[in-house]
Coordinates of C-alpha atoms in Angstrom, one line a residue:
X1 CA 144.3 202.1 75.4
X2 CA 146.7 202.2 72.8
X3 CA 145.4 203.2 69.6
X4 CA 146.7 200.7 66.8
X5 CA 148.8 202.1 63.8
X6 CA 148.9 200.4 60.3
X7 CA 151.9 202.3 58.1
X8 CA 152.5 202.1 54.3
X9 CA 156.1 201.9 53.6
X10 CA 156.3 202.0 49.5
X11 CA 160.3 202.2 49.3
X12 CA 161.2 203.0 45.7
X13 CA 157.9 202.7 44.3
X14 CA 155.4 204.8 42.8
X15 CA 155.3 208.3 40.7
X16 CA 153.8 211.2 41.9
X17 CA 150.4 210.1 38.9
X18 CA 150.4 206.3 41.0
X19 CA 150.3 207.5 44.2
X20 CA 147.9 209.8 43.6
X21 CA 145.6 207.4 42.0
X22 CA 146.5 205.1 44.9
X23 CA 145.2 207.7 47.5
X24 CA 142.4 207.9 45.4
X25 CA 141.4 203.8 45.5
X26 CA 142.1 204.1 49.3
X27 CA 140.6 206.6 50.6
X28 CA 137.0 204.8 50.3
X29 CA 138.0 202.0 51.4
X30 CA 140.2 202.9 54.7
X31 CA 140.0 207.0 54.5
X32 CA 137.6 206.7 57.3
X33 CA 139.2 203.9 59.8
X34 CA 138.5 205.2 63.3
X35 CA 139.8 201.6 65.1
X36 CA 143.5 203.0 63.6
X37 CA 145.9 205.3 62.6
X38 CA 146.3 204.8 58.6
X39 CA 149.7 206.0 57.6
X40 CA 151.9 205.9 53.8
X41 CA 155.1 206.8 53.4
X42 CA 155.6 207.7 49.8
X43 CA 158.8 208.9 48.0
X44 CA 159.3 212.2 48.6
X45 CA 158.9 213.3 45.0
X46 CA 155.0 212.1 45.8
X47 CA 154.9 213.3 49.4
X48 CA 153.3 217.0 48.7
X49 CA 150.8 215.3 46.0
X50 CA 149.7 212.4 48.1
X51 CA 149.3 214.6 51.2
X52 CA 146.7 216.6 48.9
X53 CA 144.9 213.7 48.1
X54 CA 144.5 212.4 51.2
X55 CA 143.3 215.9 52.7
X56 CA 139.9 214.9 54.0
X57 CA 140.3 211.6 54.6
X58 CA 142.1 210.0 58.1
X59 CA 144.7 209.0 56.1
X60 CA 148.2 210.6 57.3
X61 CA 151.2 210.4 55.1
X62 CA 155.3 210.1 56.1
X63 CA 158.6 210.5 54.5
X64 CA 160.7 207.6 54.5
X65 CA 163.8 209.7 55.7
X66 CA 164.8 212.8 57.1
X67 CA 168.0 214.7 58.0
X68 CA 168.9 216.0 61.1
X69 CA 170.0 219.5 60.0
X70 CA 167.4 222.5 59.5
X71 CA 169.6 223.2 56.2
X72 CA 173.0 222.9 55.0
X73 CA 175.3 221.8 52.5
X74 CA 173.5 218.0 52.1
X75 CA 173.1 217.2 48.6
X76 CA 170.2 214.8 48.3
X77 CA 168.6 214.9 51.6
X78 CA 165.3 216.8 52.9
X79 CA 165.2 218.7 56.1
X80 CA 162.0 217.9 58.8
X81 CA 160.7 221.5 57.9
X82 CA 160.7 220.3 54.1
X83 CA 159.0 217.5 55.2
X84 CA 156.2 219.2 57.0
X85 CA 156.0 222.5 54.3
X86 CA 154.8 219.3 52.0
X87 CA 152.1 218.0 54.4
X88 CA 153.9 215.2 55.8
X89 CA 152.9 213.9 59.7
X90 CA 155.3 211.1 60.3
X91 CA 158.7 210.2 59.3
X92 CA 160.7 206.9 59.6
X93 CA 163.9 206.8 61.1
X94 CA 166.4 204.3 61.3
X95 CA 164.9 201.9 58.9
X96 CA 167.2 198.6 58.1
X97 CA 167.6 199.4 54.8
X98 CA 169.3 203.1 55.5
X99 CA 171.2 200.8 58.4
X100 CA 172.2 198.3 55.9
X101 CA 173.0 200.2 52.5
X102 CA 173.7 203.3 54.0
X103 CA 175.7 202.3 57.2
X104 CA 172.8 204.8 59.2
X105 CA 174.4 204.1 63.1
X106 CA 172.4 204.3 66.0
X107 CA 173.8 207.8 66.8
X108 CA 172.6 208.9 63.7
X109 CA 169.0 207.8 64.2
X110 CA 169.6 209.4 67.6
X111 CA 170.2 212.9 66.3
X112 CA 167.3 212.2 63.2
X113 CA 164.9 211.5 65.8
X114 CA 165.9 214.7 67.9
X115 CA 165.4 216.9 64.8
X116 CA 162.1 215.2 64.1
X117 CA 160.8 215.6 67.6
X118 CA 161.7 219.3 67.5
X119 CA 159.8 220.0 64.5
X120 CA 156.5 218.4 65.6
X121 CA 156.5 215.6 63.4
X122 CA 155.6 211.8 64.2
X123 CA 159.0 209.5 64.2
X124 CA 158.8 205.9 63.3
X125 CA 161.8 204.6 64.9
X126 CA 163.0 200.8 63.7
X127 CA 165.1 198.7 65.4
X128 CA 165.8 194.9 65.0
X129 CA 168.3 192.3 64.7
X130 CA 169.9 190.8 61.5
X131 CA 169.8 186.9 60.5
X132 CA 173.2 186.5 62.4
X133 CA 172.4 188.1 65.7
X134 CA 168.6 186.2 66.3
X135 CA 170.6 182.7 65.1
X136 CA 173.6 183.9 68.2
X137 CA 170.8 184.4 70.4
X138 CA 172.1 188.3 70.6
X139 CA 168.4 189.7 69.5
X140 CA 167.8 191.0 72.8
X141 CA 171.4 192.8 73.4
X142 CA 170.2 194.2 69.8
X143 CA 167.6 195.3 71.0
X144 CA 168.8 197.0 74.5
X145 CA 171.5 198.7 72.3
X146 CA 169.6 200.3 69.5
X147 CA 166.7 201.8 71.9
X148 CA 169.7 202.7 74.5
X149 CA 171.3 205.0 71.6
X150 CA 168.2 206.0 70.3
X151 CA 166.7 207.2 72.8
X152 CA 169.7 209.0 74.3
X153 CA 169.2 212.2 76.0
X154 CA 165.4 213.0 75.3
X155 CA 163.0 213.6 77.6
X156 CA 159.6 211.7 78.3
X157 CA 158.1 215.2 77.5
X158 CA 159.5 215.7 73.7
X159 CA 159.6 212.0 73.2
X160 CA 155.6 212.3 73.3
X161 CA 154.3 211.9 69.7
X162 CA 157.3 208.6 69.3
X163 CA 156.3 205.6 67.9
X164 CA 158.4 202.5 67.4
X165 CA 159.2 199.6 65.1
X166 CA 160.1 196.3 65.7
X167 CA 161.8 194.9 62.2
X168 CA 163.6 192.0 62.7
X169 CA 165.4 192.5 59.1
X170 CA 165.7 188.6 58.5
X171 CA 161.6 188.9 57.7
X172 CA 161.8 192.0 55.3
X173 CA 161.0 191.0 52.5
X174 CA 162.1 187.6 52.4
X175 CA 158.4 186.3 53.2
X176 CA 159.6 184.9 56.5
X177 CA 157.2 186.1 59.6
X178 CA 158.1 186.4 62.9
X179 CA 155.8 184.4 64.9
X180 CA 153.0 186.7 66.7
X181 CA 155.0 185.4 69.6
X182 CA 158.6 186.2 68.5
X183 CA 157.7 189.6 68.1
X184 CA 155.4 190.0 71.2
X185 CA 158.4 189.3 73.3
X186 CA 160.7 191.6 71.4
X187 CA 158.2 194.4 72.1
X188 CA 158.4 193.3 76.1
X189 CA 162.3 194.4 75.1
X190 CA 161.8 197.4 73.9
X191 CA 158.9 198.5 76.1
X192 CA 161.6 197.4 79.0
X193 CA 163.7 200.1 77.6
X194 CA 161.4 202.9 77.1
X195 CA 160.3 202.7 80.8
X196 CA 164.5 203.0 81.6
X197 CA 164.2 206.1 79.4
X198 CA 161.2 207.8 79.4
X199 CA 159.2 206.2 83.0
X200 CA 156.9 203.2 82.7
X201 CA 153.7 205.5 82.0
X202 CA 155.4 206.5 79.0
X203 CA 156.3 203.0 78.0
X204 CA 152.8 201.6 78.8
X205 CA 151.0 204.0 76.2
X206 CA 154.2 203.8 73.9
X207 CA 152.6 202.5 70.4
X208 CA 155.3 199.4 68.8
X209 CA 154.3 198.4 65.4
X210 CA 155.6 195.2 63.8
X211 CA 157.1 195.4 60.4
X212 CA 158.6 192.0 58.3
X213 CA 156.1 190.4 55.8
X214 CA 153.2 191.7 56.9
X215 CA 150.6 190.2 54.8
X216 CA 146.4 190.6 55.0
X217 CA 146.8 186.8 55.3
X218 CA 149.1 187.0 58.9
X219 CA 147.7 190.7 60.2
X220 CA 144.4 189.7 62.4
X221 CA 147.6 187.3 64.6
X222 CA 149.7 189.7 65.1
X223 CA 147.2 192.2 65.8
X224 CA 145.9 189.7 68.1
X225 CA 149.0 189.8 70.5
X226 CA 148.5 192.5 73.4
X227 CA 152.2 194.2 72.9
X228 CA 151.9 194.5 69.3
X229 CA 150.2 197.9 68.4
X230 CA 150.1 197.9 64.9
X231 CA 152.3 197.1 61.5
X232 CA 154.9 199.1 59.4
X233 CA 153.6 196.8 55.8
X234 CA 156.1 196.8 52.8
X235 CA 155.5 194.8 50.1
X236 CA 151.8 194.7 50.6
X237 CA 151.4 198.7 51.2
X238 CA 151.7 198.8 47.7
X239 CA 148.8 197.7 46.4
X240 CA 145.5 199.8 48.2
X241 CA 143.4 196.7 48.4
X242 CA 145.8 194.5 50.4
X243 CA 147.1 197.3 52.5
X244 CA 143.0 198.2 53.3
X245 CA 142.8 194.4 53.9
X246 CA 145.8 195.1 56.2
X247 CA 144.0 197.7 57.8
X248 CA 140.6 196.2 58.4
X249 CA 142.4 193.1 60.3

C-alpha cells in the first residue's frame, strides 16, 4: 500500500515571520495526519525556521532546489548537506519552472537527484509535458524521455526514498486541471519506466504525486484514481486552511 503524499510548494512566497506563523495555523489542523505524508517546501531563507516549528508535529518540510555539488564556487545555490544541516527531509528536483526559466535539462536533474540520494534526503522529481507537446500528441515520448534521463545510472537500492511528480506544466497555475484520468494514465507512463529502471516491485510501491491546480475543490477525484498517490499543491499551499483542506481530501 502506498502511503499518499500531499506537498506544499510556496514558490516565492512567504518570510521567515509567515511561515512560521503558517506552521503554527497548520500544525493543529494536519500536524497529526496519519492517512499521509504532509510536506512544505518553503524558501530556503524560511527552511531552518519552519523546520523548528514543525518539530513535533508529522509535518516534513523541503527545499525547492538543490545543487548537485557538496560545495564549490556556486554563487546562490545550497548544497543537499545545507539543506539537511537546516532540518529539511525532501527536496524537489526538476520542477518546470527551473526547466522553464532556468533551462534545468534532464541531465541536470539527473545529477541533482544523484547528490540528493547520496545525502539521505527525499527527491521530488517533476516531469511533464508543455502546452505544445500534449496538443502534438508527444506527452508520452515526454514522458519516456525525462524519466529515461532522470533516472540514468541509479540503482533500485539508492533510488529507495524517490518520489515522483507528474506536472503537466500547461495546468500550473493557469487553473486548468488535468482530468483525474489524464493524469492516471500519465502515471501508467511513468510507472512503465520505473519498472525499465528500477524492477517492477520498485515501480509498484513508487509513490507519483500529481501537481497542476490542485484545489480542495478537485483533491478527493484525483485522490480517488488508483495510480495517483498524492499532490505537489501550488497556489493553494499557501494558505494553511486550503492546503489542510487539501490534505484531509
Amino acid at each position: 500500500m502506498r502511503r499518499p503524499v500531499i506537498a506544499g510548494n510556496w514558490k516565492m512566497y512567504k518570510t521567515i515571520a509567515e511561515a512560521v506563523a503558517y506552521v503554527d495555523k497548520l500544525k493543529p489542523v494536519a500536524g497529526r495526519a496519519r492517512h499521509c505524508e504532509v510536506v512544505i517546501a518553503p524558501p530556503f531563507t524560511a527552511l531552518a525556521a519552519a523546520a523548528q516549528s514543525a518539530r513535533g508535529s508529522e509535518i516534513k518540510v523541503a527545499a525547492q532546489d538543490v545543487h548537485w555539488d557538496k560545495e564549490g564556487a556556486h554563487t546562490g545555490d545550497v548544497s543537499a548537506a545545507m539543506l539537511v544541516e537546516a532540518g529539511a527531509t525532501h527536496v524537489i528536483i526538476g520542477h518546470s519552472e527551473r526547466r522553464q526559466y532556468f533551462g534545468e535539462s534532464d541531465d541536470v536533474v539527473n545529477v541533482k537527484l544523484k547528490a540528493v540520494l547520496e545525502a539521505g534526503l527525499t527527491p521530488i522529481v517533476c516531469v511533464g509535458e508543455v502546452l505544445e507537446e500534449r496538443e502534438a500528441g508527444l506527452t508520452e515520448d515526454v514522458l519516456r524521455r525525462q524519466c529515461t534521463r532522470a533516472f540514468y545510472s541509479i540503482s533500485a537500492r539508492k533510488a529507495g526514498k524517490l518520489i515522483v511528480a507528474y506536472e503537466p506544466v500547461w495546468a500550473i497555475g493557469t487553473g486548468k486541471t488535468a482530468t483525474p484520468q489524464i493524469a492516471s494514465r500519465a502515471h501508467v507512463v511513468v510507472r512503465g519506466e520505473a519498472a525499465k529502471a528500477f524492477g517492477q516491485e520498485f515501480a509498484d510501491s513508487l509513490r507519483i504525486l500529481y501537481g497542476g491546480s490542485v484545489k480542495p475543490e478537485n483533491a478527493k477525484s484525483l485522490m480517488a484514481e488508483e495510480e495517483i498517490d498524492g499532490a505537489l499543491v501550488g497556489g493553494a499551499s499557501l494558505d494553511p486552511k486550503s492546503f489542510a483542506a487539501i490534505v484531509k481530501y
